[in-house]
Amino acid sequence: MKHRITKAIRKQIDRTNEMEHSMPLFLTSSFCFENAEDMRAAFADETDDNIYSRFSNPNVQEFVDRLCVLEGAEAGFATASGMSAVFSSFMALLKQGDHLLSCNAIFGSTHTVITKYLPKFGIEHSYFAADKPEEWESMVRPNTKMIYVESPTNPGLDIIDLEAISALAKKHNIILNVDNCFATPVSQQPINYGADLVVHSATKWLDGQGRVLGGAVVGRKDLIKEIFLFCRSTGPALSPFNAWVLSKSIETLEVRMERHASNALFLAQSLEGHEKINWVKYPFLSSHPQHAIAKKQMRDGGGIVCFELKGGVEAGRKFLDSLQVLSLTANLGDSRSIASHPASTTHAKLTEEERQSVSITPGLIRISVGLEHREDILDDIRKALDAI
Ligand SMILES: Cc1ncc(COP(=O)(O)O)c(C=O)c1O
């Protein structure tokens, strides 16, 4: 097997005596031992035997193994949600007095964790701008332990030059932690550019059908060991059922993402220049400010398209109300297209200035482009634009 996609699809936990083709569901909280000595050895970490599903479970392991193949990672640990993956990667590796340097354009809950909860543990942070790489190095402090980035960012679709940020991290011996949720490993493998850790909200494209919550951290074995030990004691374990769903989803990830991305590119190109829109943002449009970087590090532009309506917040609300096909829901990365208006929903609590600093303008619309026929997606959006 030469290709990582084949390896990921064929990777499977050992068959049981039933000789099943598809992985059965190991819906069990704990695992049995033949005798006291086997049990002692497992607890002493002398064997890899499953003990308890908070620590490990075959379904969870299969999902993690498949994701590791796709990301080119040495090891991984799966969690109950993307946020528990992000939080665990911070808590396991940062301590009082450490400094976290993060891109300012990050998912809202990650921002809350960094600014509200990490300070409780004496962990400092500062934010750098995605589009000002010339300033990044000056923000590194002697106690900077981790650099955290999303690329493309949610929802602004800014692109971070992974090669450049990784060179900086290596130079100063800092852990580089990349949220690869938007690109997925189909489009981008941050570890190839030098990332030490990759975090995922598996809830999004990895599931791809809006069914389950899940998350994962994959990367350097020594760092994953620390994350495993933290999670084993604190308990953000992924449910075996969700892992079973996610593992099967990996088998179709590449083919789904190719269609999401081609639909998204078609939509972005078709909407550019529309009279009701100020601008359209998509990493693979040549008008994207970091288009060259996107082309360098991504195989496709991903499944999210953003545009700004000329009429601001009011136009955004009217646009959502006029959609007939697209869903209004707080998720992304589904087979069904979704529209959202961050200024009146997910980012409504931020000040206007804070929103501006992370590229969230009043009329910004985010489309998670689904697998419907591309003409139907475009038609629904065009009709909603006409209705504004
Ligand atoms: C980029 C990114 N990271 C992390 C998360 C958190 O994931 P979850 O909702 O699975 O906790 C999200 C959720 O939208 C996200 O978009």
Short mmCIF file of C-alpha atoms and ligand atoms in Angstrom, two decimals:
data_model
loop_
_atom_site.label_atom_id
_atom_site.label_comp_id
_atom_site.label_asym_id
_atom_site.label_seq_id
_atom_site.Cartn_x
_atom_site.Cartn_y
_atom_site.Cartn_z
CA MET A 1 0.00 0.00 0.00
CA LYS A 2 1.62 3.21 -1.21
CA HIS A 3 -1.00 5.85 -0.53
CA ARG A 4 -1.93 7.18 2.91
CA ILE A 5 -5.62 7.19 1.98
CA THR A 6 -5.50 3.44 1.27
CA LYS A 7 -3.62 2.84 4.51
CA ALA A 8 -6.16 4.88 6.49
CA ILE A 9 -9.12 3.06 4.94
CA ARG A 10 -7.58 -0.39 5.43
CA LYS A 11 -6.25 0.26 8.96
CA GLN A 12 -8.31 -1.84 11.32
CA ILE A 13 -8.20 -3.21 14.85
CA ASP A 14 -7.73 -7.01 14.91
CA ARG A 15 -10.80 -9.00 13.84
CA THR A 16 -12.67 -10.92 16.52
CA ASN A 17 -13.39 -14.66 16.15
CA GLU A 18 -16.61 -13.74 14.31
CA MET A 19 -14.48 -12.64 11.32
CA GLU A 20 -16.54 -9.48 10.81
CA HIS A 21 -15.64 -7.18 7.92
CA SER A 22 -16.70 -3.90 9.50
CA MET A 23 -15.43 -3.08 12.98
CA PRO A 24 -17.99 -4.11 15.65
CA LEU A 25 -18.99 -1.69 18.38
CA PHE A 26 -17.21 -2.25 21.69
CA LEU A 27 -19.80 -0.55 23.86
CA THR A 28 -18.20 -1.51 27.15
CA SER A 29 -16.96 0.58 30.05
CA SER A 30 -14.26 -1.86 31.09
CA PHE A 31 -12.33 -4.95 29.94
CA CYS A 32 -11.70 -8.29 31.65
CA PHE A 33 -8.51 -10.09 32.65
CA GLU A 34 -7.85 -13.83 32.77
CA ASN A 35 -5.94 -13.56 36.03
CA ALA A 36 -4.47 -11.27 38.66
CA GLU A 37 -1.03 -11.20 37.04
CA ASP A 38 -2.39 -9.97 33.66
CA MET A 39 -4.37 -7.31 35.48
CA ARG A 40 -1.34 -6.20 37.50
CA ALA A 41 0.79 -6.00 34.36
CA ALA A 42 -1.82 -3.90 32.53
CA PHE A 43 -2.07 -1.45 35.43
CA ALA A 44 1.72 -1.27 35.60
CA ASP A 45 1.77 -0.22 31.90
CA GLU A 46 3.76 -3.37 31.09
CA THR A 47 1.17 -4.35 28.44
CA ASP A 48 -1.13 -2.42 26.08
CA ASP A 49 -4.25 -4.29 27.20
CA ASN A 50 -7.44 -2.24 27.44
CA ILE A 51 -8.43 -1.60 31.05
CA TYR A 52 -11.21 0.95 31.06
CA SER A 53 -12.82 3.00 28.28
CA ARG A 54 -11.78 6.28 29.89
CA PHE A 55 -8.21 5.20 29.09
CA SER A 56 -8.60 3.27 25.84
CA ASN A 57 -11.15 1.40 23.75
CA PRO A 58 -10.80 -0.51 20.44
CA ASN A 59 -13.23 1.75 18.54
CA VAL A 60 -11.48 4.86 19.78
CA GLN A 61 -8.09 3.37 18.94
CA GLU A 62 -9.13 2.53 15.38
CA PHE A 63 -10.35 6.10 14.80
CA VAL A 64 -7.12 7.52 16.24
CA ASP A 65 -4.94 5.14 14.21
CA ARG A 66 -6.69 6.13 10.99
CA LEU A 67 -6.36 9.83 11.75
CA CYS A 68 -2.67 9.37 12.57
CA VAL A 69 -2.12 7.77 9.16
CA LEU A 70 -3.84 10.67 7.41
CA GLU A 71 -1.96 13.34 9.38
CA GLY A 72 1.40 11.53 9.25
CA ALA A 73 1.47 11.50 13.07
CA GLU A 74 3.38 9.18 15.40
CA ALA A 75 0.57 8.90 17.96
CA GLY A 76 -2.75 10.37 19.03
CA PHE A 77 -5.52 10.55 21.58
CA ALA A 78 -9.23 11.06 20.87
CA THR A 79 -11.53 13.16 23.02
CA ALA A 80 -15.23 13.82 23.50
CA SER A 81 -15.19 17.06 21.48
CA GLY A 82 -12.86 19.38 19.65
CA MET A 83 -12.75 21.70 22.65
CA SER A 84 -11.63 18.94 25.00
CA ALA A 85 -8.85 18.16 22.51
CA VAL A 86 -7.75 21.80 22.47
CA PHE A 87 -8.03 22.17 26.26
CA SER A 88 -6.17 18.93 26.97
CA SER A 89 -3.35 19.92 24.64
CA PHE A 90 -2.93 23.12 26.69
CA MET A 91 -3.35 21.65 30.16
CA ALA A 92 -1.10 18.66 29.65
CA LEU A 93 1.80 20.67 28.28
CA LEU A 94 1.64 24.13 29.87
CA LYS A 95 2.27 25.04 33.49
CA GLN A 96 2.20 28.08 35.72
CA GLY A 97 4.50 30.79 34.37
CA ASP A 98 4.44 29.52 30.76
CA HIS A 99 3.42 31.72 27.87
CA LEU A 100 1.14 30.65 25.02
CA LEU A 101 1.52 32.60 21.77
CA SER A 102 -1.59 32.27 19.63
CA CYS A 103 -2.94 33.60 16.40
CA ASN A 104 -5.69 36.14 17.19
CA ALA A 105 -8.16 34.61 14.73
CA ILE A 106 -9.25 31.44 16.51
CA PHE A 107 -12.49 29.66 17.31
CA GLY A 108 -14.56 31.52 19.96
CA SER A 109 -14.43 28.83 22.66
CA THR A 110 -10.66 28.45 22.21
CA HIS A 111 -10.40 32.22 22.76
CA THR A 112 -12.46 31.81 25.97
CA VAL A 113 -10.20 29.01 27.22
CA ILE A 114 -7.07 31.08 26.53
CA THR A 115 -8.30 34.36 28.00
CA LYS A 116 -10.59 33.21 30.83
CA TYR A 117 -9.37 29.83 32.06
CA LEU A 118 -5.63 29.56 31.34
CA PRO A 119 -4.92 32.72 33.43
CA LYS A 120 -6.47 30.90 36.45
CA PHE A 121 -3.56 28.47 36.23
CA GLY A 122 -0.98 31.25 35.79
CA ILE A 123 -0.56 30.60 32.04
CA GLU A 124 0.03 33.82 30.10
CA HIS A 125 -0.92 34.44 26.50
CA SER A 126 -0.57 36.94 23.71
CA TYR A 127 -2.09 37.12 20.25
CA PHE A 128 -0.40 37.79 16.93
CA ALA A 129 -2.05 38.80 13.68
CA ALA A 130 -2.24 36.15 10.97
CA ASP A 131 -1.37 38.66 8.25
CA LYS A 132 1.65 40.24 9.99
CA PRO A 133 4.35 37.53 9.94
CA GLU A 134 7.02 40.21 10.30
CA GLU A 135 5.81 40.80 13.90
CA TRP A 136 5.65 37.16 15.04
CA GLU A 137 9.22 36.70 16.23
CA SER A 138 9.21 39.86 18.35
CA MET A 139 6.33 38.37 20.36
CA VAL A 140 8.25 35.27 21.42
CA ARG A 141 9.21 35.48 25.12
CA PRO A 142 11.77 33.43 27.05
CA ASN A 143 8.83 31.55 28.67
CA THR A 144 6.91 30.91 25.42
CA LYS A 145 6.19 27.20 25.49
CA MET A 146 3.58 26.76 22.76
CA ILE A 147 2.44 28.46 19.55
CA TYR A 148 -1.18 27.82 18.63
CA VAL A 149 -2.72 28.49 15.22
CA GLU A 150 -5.71 27.66 13.04
CA SER A 151 -5.33 27.70 9.28
CA PRO A 152 -7.67 28.50 7.60
CA THR A 153 -9.14 30.36 10.55
CA ASN A 154 -12.77 30.17 11.68
CA PRO A 155 -14.65 32.11 10.39
CA GLY A 156 -12.34 34.66 8.70
CA LEU A 157 -10.47 32.13 6.48
CA ASP A 158 -7.09 33.76 7.13
CA ILE A 159 -4.16 31.56 6.19
CA ILE A 160 -1.06 31.12 8.35
CA ASP A 161 2.18 30.24 6.59
CA LEU A 162 2.81 26.90 8.32
CA GLU A 163 6.39 26.64 7.05
CA ALA A 164 7.25 30.09 8.45
CA ILE A 165 5.55 29.61 11.83
CA SER A 166 7.13 26.18 12.17
CA ALA A 167 10.62 27.56 11.44
CA LEU A 168 10.04 30.14 14.19
CA ALA A 169 8.86 27.48 16.64
CA LYS A 170 11.87 25.27 15.88
CA LYS A 171 14.31 28.15 16.23
CA HIS A 172 13.05 28.95 19.74
CA ASN A 173 12.32 25.34 20.76
CA ILE A 174 8.56 25.96 21.11
CA ILE A 175 5.78 23.40 20.59
CA LEU A 176 3.72 24.19 17.48
CA ASN A 177 0.08 23.17 17.89
CA VAL A 178 -2.16 23.49 14.80
CA ASP A 179 -5.97 23.22 14.69
CA ASN A 180 -6.46 21.51 11.32
CA CYS A 181 -10.24 21.34 11.54
CA PHE A 182 -10.99 23.56 8.54
CA ALA A 183 -8.52 22.09 6.05
CA THR A 184 -8.67 18.44 7.17
CA PRO A 185 -5.68 16.19 6.42
CA VAL A 186 -7.08 15.68 2.92
CA SER A 187 -6.05 19.22 2.03
CA GLN A 188 -3.22 19.95 4.46
CA GLN A 189 -0.86 18.02 6.72
CA PRO A 190 0.65 20.49 9.22
CA ILE A 191 3.11 17.85 10.50
CA ASN A 192 4.78 17.86 7.07
CA TYR A 193 5.57 21.52 7.68
CA GLY A 194 6.96 20.86 11.14
CA ALA A 195 3.95 21.04 13.47
CA ASP A 196 4.43 19.05 16.69
CA LEU A 197 0.72 18.61 17.39
CA VAL A 198 -2.47 18.74 15.33
CA VAL A 199 -5.85 19.15 17.03
CA HIS A 200 -9.21 18.39 15.47
CA SER A 201 -12.85 18.96 16.06
CA ALA A 202 -13.97 15.64 14.56
CA THR A 203 -17.49 17.01 14.90
CA LYS A 204 -16.94 18.91 11.64
CA TRP A 205 -15.64 17.45 8.37
CA LEU A 206 -14.27 14.22 9.88
CA ASP A 207 -17.81 13.13 10.78
CA GLY A 208 -19.12 15.16 7.87
CA GLN A 209 -22.74 14.33 8.45
CA GLY A 210 -23.60 16.34 11.56
CA ARG A 211 -24.15 13.32 13.81
CA VAL A 212 -21.62 13.15 16.64
CA LEU A 213 -19.24 15.27 18.70
CA GLY A 214 -15.61 14.23 18.83
CA GLY A 215 -12.06 15.50 18.90
CA ALA A 216 -8.48 14.36 18.67
CA VAL A 217 -4.89 15.43 19.21
CA VAL A 218 -2.22 13.73 17.11
CA GLY A 219 1.50 14.33 16.74
CA ARG A 220 4.80 13.73 18.54
CA LYS A 221 4.77 10.59 20.65
CA ASP A 222 6.36 12.18 23.73
CA LEU A 223 3.79 15.00 23.77
CA ILE A 224 0.84 12.67 23.14
CA LYS A 225 1.99 10.56 26.10
CA GLU A 226 1.56 13.61 28.37
CA ILE A 227 -1.86 14.34 26.85
CA PHE A 228 -2.91 10.72 27.32
CA LEU A 229 -1.89 10.81 30.99
CA PHE A 230 -3.78 14.07 31.53
CA CYS A 231 -6.93 12.74 29.81
CA ARG A 232 -6.76 9.35 31.50
CA SER A 233 -7.09 11.10 34.86
CA THR A 234 -9.43 13.93 33.93
CA GLY A 235 -11.84 12.00 31.71
CA PRO A 236 -12.68 13.75 28.40
CA ALA A 237 -12.91 10.31 26.71
CA LEU A 238 -14.53 9.85 23.30
CA SER A 239 -17.54 7.54 23.45
CA PRO A 240 -16.97 4.20 21.65
CA PHE A 241 -20.15 4.77 19.66
CA ASN A 242 -18.98 8.16 18.41
CA ALA A 243 -15.57 6.69 17.63
CA TRP A 244 -17.22 3.91 15.61
CA VAL A 245 -19.14 6.52 13.58
CA LEU A 246 -16.01 8.66 13.10
CA SER A 247 -13.81 5.75 12.10
CA LYS A 248 -16.26 4.75 9.34
CA SER A 249 -16.43 8.41 8.27
CA ILE A 250 -12.68 8.46 7.66
CA GLU A 251 -13.23 5.89 4.88
CA THR A 252 -15.18 8.47 2.88
CA LEU A 253 -13.31 11.61 3.98
CA GLU A 254 -11.21 12.14 0.87
CA VAL A 255 -14.01 11.65 -1.62
CA ARG A 256 -16.33 13.89 0.42
CA MET A 257 -13.76 16.65 0.83
CA GLU A 258 -12.98 16.69 -2.88
CA ARG A 259 -16.65 17.38 -3.62
CA HIS A 260 -17.03 19.90 -0.78
CA ALA A 261 -14.00 21.78 -2.10
CA SER A 262 -15.04 21.73 -5.75
CA ASN A 263 -18.55 22.91 -4.82
CA ALA A 264 -17.01 25.64 -2.63
CA LEU A 265 -14.67 26.87 -5.38
CA PHE A 266 -17.58 26.97 -7.85
CA LEU A 267 -19.70 28.93 -5.37
CA ALA A 268 -16.89 31.38 -4.54
CA GLN A 269 -16.16 32.03 -8.23
CA SER A 270 -19.84 32.40 -9.08
CA LEU A 271 -20.52 34.90 -6.27
CA GLU A 272 -17.46 37.09 -6.83
CA GLY A 273 -18.57 40.44 -8.23
CA HIS A 274 -22.23 40.04 -7.21
CA GLU A 275 -23.83 43.49 -6.79
CA LYS A 276 -25.02 42.83 -3.20
CA ILE A 277 -21.64 41.54 -2.03
CA ASN A 278 -18.54 43.58 -1.09
CA TRP A 279 -16.13 40.68 -1.31
CA VAL A 280 -15.92 36.90 -1.39
CA LYS A 281 -13.19 35.08 0.55
CA TYR A 282 -12.00 31.58 -0.30
CA PRO A 283 -8.38 30.35 -0.02
CA PHE A 284 -8.25 29.21 -3.65
CA LEU A 285 -9.62 32.46 -5.14
CA SER A 286 -6.73 34.53 -6.50
CA SER A 287 -8.25 37.55 -4.71
CA HIS A 288 -7.60 35.95 -1.27
CA PRO A 289 -4.87 38.00 0.47
CA GLN A 290 -2.84 34.88 1.30
CA HIS A 291 -3.71 32.95 -1.87
CA ALA A 292 -0.06 32.09 -2.63
CA ILE A 293 0.43 30.57 0.83
CA ALA A 294 -2.84 28.64 0.54
CA LYS A 295 -1.69 27.22 -2.81
CA LYS A 296 1.64 26.25 -1.30
CA GLN A 297 0.30 24.33 1.69
CA MET A 298 -3.21 23.19 0.74
CA ARG A 299 -4.31 20.67 -1.87
CA ASP A 300 -7.70 22.37 -2.20
CA GLY A 301 -9.36 25.40 -0.64
CA GLY A 302 -11.60 23.45 1.75
CA GLY A 303 -15.36 23.57 2.14
CA ILE A 304 -15.97 27.01 3.68
CA VAL A 305 -16.73 30.17 1.70
CA CYS A 306 -17.23 33.60 3.28
CA PHE A 307 -18.64 36.77 1.79
CA GLU A 308 -19.65 40.18 3.05
CA LEU A 309 -23.07 41.60 2.32
CA LYS A 310 -23.22 45.29 1.54
CA GLY A 311 -26.09 45.97 4.00
CA GLY A 312 -24.31 44.99 7.24
CA VAL A 313 -26.03 43.23 10.17
CA GLU A 314 -29.60 43.84 8.97
CA ALA A 315 -28.80 42.43 5.51
CA GLY A 316 -27.21 39.40 7.18
CA ARG A 317 -30.37 38.61 9.11
CA LYS A 318 -32.57 39.11 6.05
CA PHE A 319 -30.30 36.90 3.97
CA LEU A 320 -30.59 34.03 6.49
CA ASP A 321 -34.38 34.44 6.64
CA SER A 322 -34.65 34.21 2.85
CA LEU A 323 -32.78 30.92 2.40
CA GLN A 324 -34.98 27.97 1.44
CA VAL A 325 -32.49 25.12 1.08
CA LEU A 326 -29.47 25.92 3.25
CA SER A 327 -29.75 25.15 6.98
CA LEU A 328 -29.42 27.72 9.75
CA THR A 329 -27.52 25.79 12.39
CA ALA A 330 -24.49 26.21 14.65
CA ASN A 331 -22.36 23.59 12.93
CA LEU A 332 -20.19 23.29 9.84
CA GLY A 333 -18.69 20.46 7.85
CA ASP A 334 -21.94 18.67 7.03
CA SER A 335 -23.13 17.00 3.83
CA ARG A 336 -25.91 19.62 3.89
CA SER A 337 -24.95 23.24 3.26
CA ILE A 338 -25.17 25.61 6.22
CA ALA A 339 -25.26 29.41 6.38
CA SER A 340 -24.31 31.45 9.41
CA HIS A 341 -24.02 35.12 10.30
CA PRO A 342 -21.26 35.38 12.95
CA ALA A 343 -21.89 39.06 13.89
CA SER A 344 -25.44 38.34 15.13
CA THR A 345 -24.77 34.85 16.54
CA THR A 346 -21.46 33.18 17.46
CA HIS A 347 -19.52 36.44 17.80
CA ALA A 348 -22.35 38.73 18.97
CA LYS A 349 -20.78 39.09 22.46
CA LEU A 350 -17.53 40.56 21.09
CA THR A 351 -17.16 44.33 20.68
CA GLU A 352 -17.22 45.75 17.15
CA GLU A 353 -13.48 46.40 17.47
CA GLU A 354 -12.76 42.83 18.59
CA ARG A 355 -14.78 41.47 15.66
CA GLN A 356 -12.92 43.70 13.20
CA SER A 357 -9.55 42.50 14.53
CA VAL A 358 -10.45 38.92 13.59
CA SER A 359 -11.98 39.79 10.18
CA ILE A 360 -15.61 39.48 11.30
CA THR A 361 -17.41 42.32 9.58
CA PRO A 362 -21.13 43.14 10.21
CA GLY A 363 -22.31 41.60 6.94
CA LEU A 364 -20.05 38.54 7.00
CA ILE A 365 -21.80 35.32 5.95
CA ARG A 366 -20.11 31.93 6.34
CA ILE A 367 -21.25 29.12 4.10
CA SER A 368 -20.30 25.54 4.92
CA VAL A 369 -20.66 24.12 1.45
CA GLY A 370 -22.35 20.74 1.38
CA LEU A 371 -22.66 17.88 -1.07
CA GLU A 372 -25.89 19.00 -2.74
CA HIS A 373 -25.74 19.78 -6.46
CA ARG A 374 -23.67 22.94 -6.79
CA GLU A 375 -26.32 24.68 -8.93
CA ASP A 376 -28.93 24.22 -6.19
CA ILE A 377 -26.64 25.71 -3.54
CA LEU A 378 -25.85 28.71 -5.75
CA ASP A 379 -29.48 29.17 -6.75
CA ASP A 380 -30.65 29.29 -3.11
CA ILE A 381 -27.97 31.85 -2.22
CA ARG A 382 -28.71 33.99 -5.29
CA LYS A 383 -32.43 34.07 -4.49
CA ALA A 384 -31.70 35.05 -0.86
CA LEU A 385 -29.42 37.84 -2.12
CA ASP A 386 -32.21 39.07 -4.41
CA ALA A 387 -34.54 39.20 -1.41
CA ILE A 388 -32.33 41.54 0.65
C1 LIG B 1 -11.74 25.48 14.27
C2 LIG B 1 -12.49 24.83 15.39
N1 LIG B 1 -11.79 24.28 16.41
C3 LIG B 1 -12.43 23.69 17.44
C4 LIG B 1 -13.80 23.64 17.50
C5 LIG B 1 -14.47 22.99 18.68
O1 LIG B 1 -14.98 21.75 18.34
P1 LIG B 1 -16.19 21.02 19.13
O2 LIG B 1 -17.42 21.80 18.83
O3 LIG B 1 -16.17 19.65 18.56
O4 LIG B 1 -15.85 21.06 20.57
C6 LIG B 1 -14.55 24.18 16.45
C7 LIG B 1 -16.04 24.13 16.49
O5 LIG B 1 -16.71 24.77 15.69
C8 LIG B 1 -13.89 24.80 15.36
O6 LIG B 1 -14.55 25.34 14.34
#
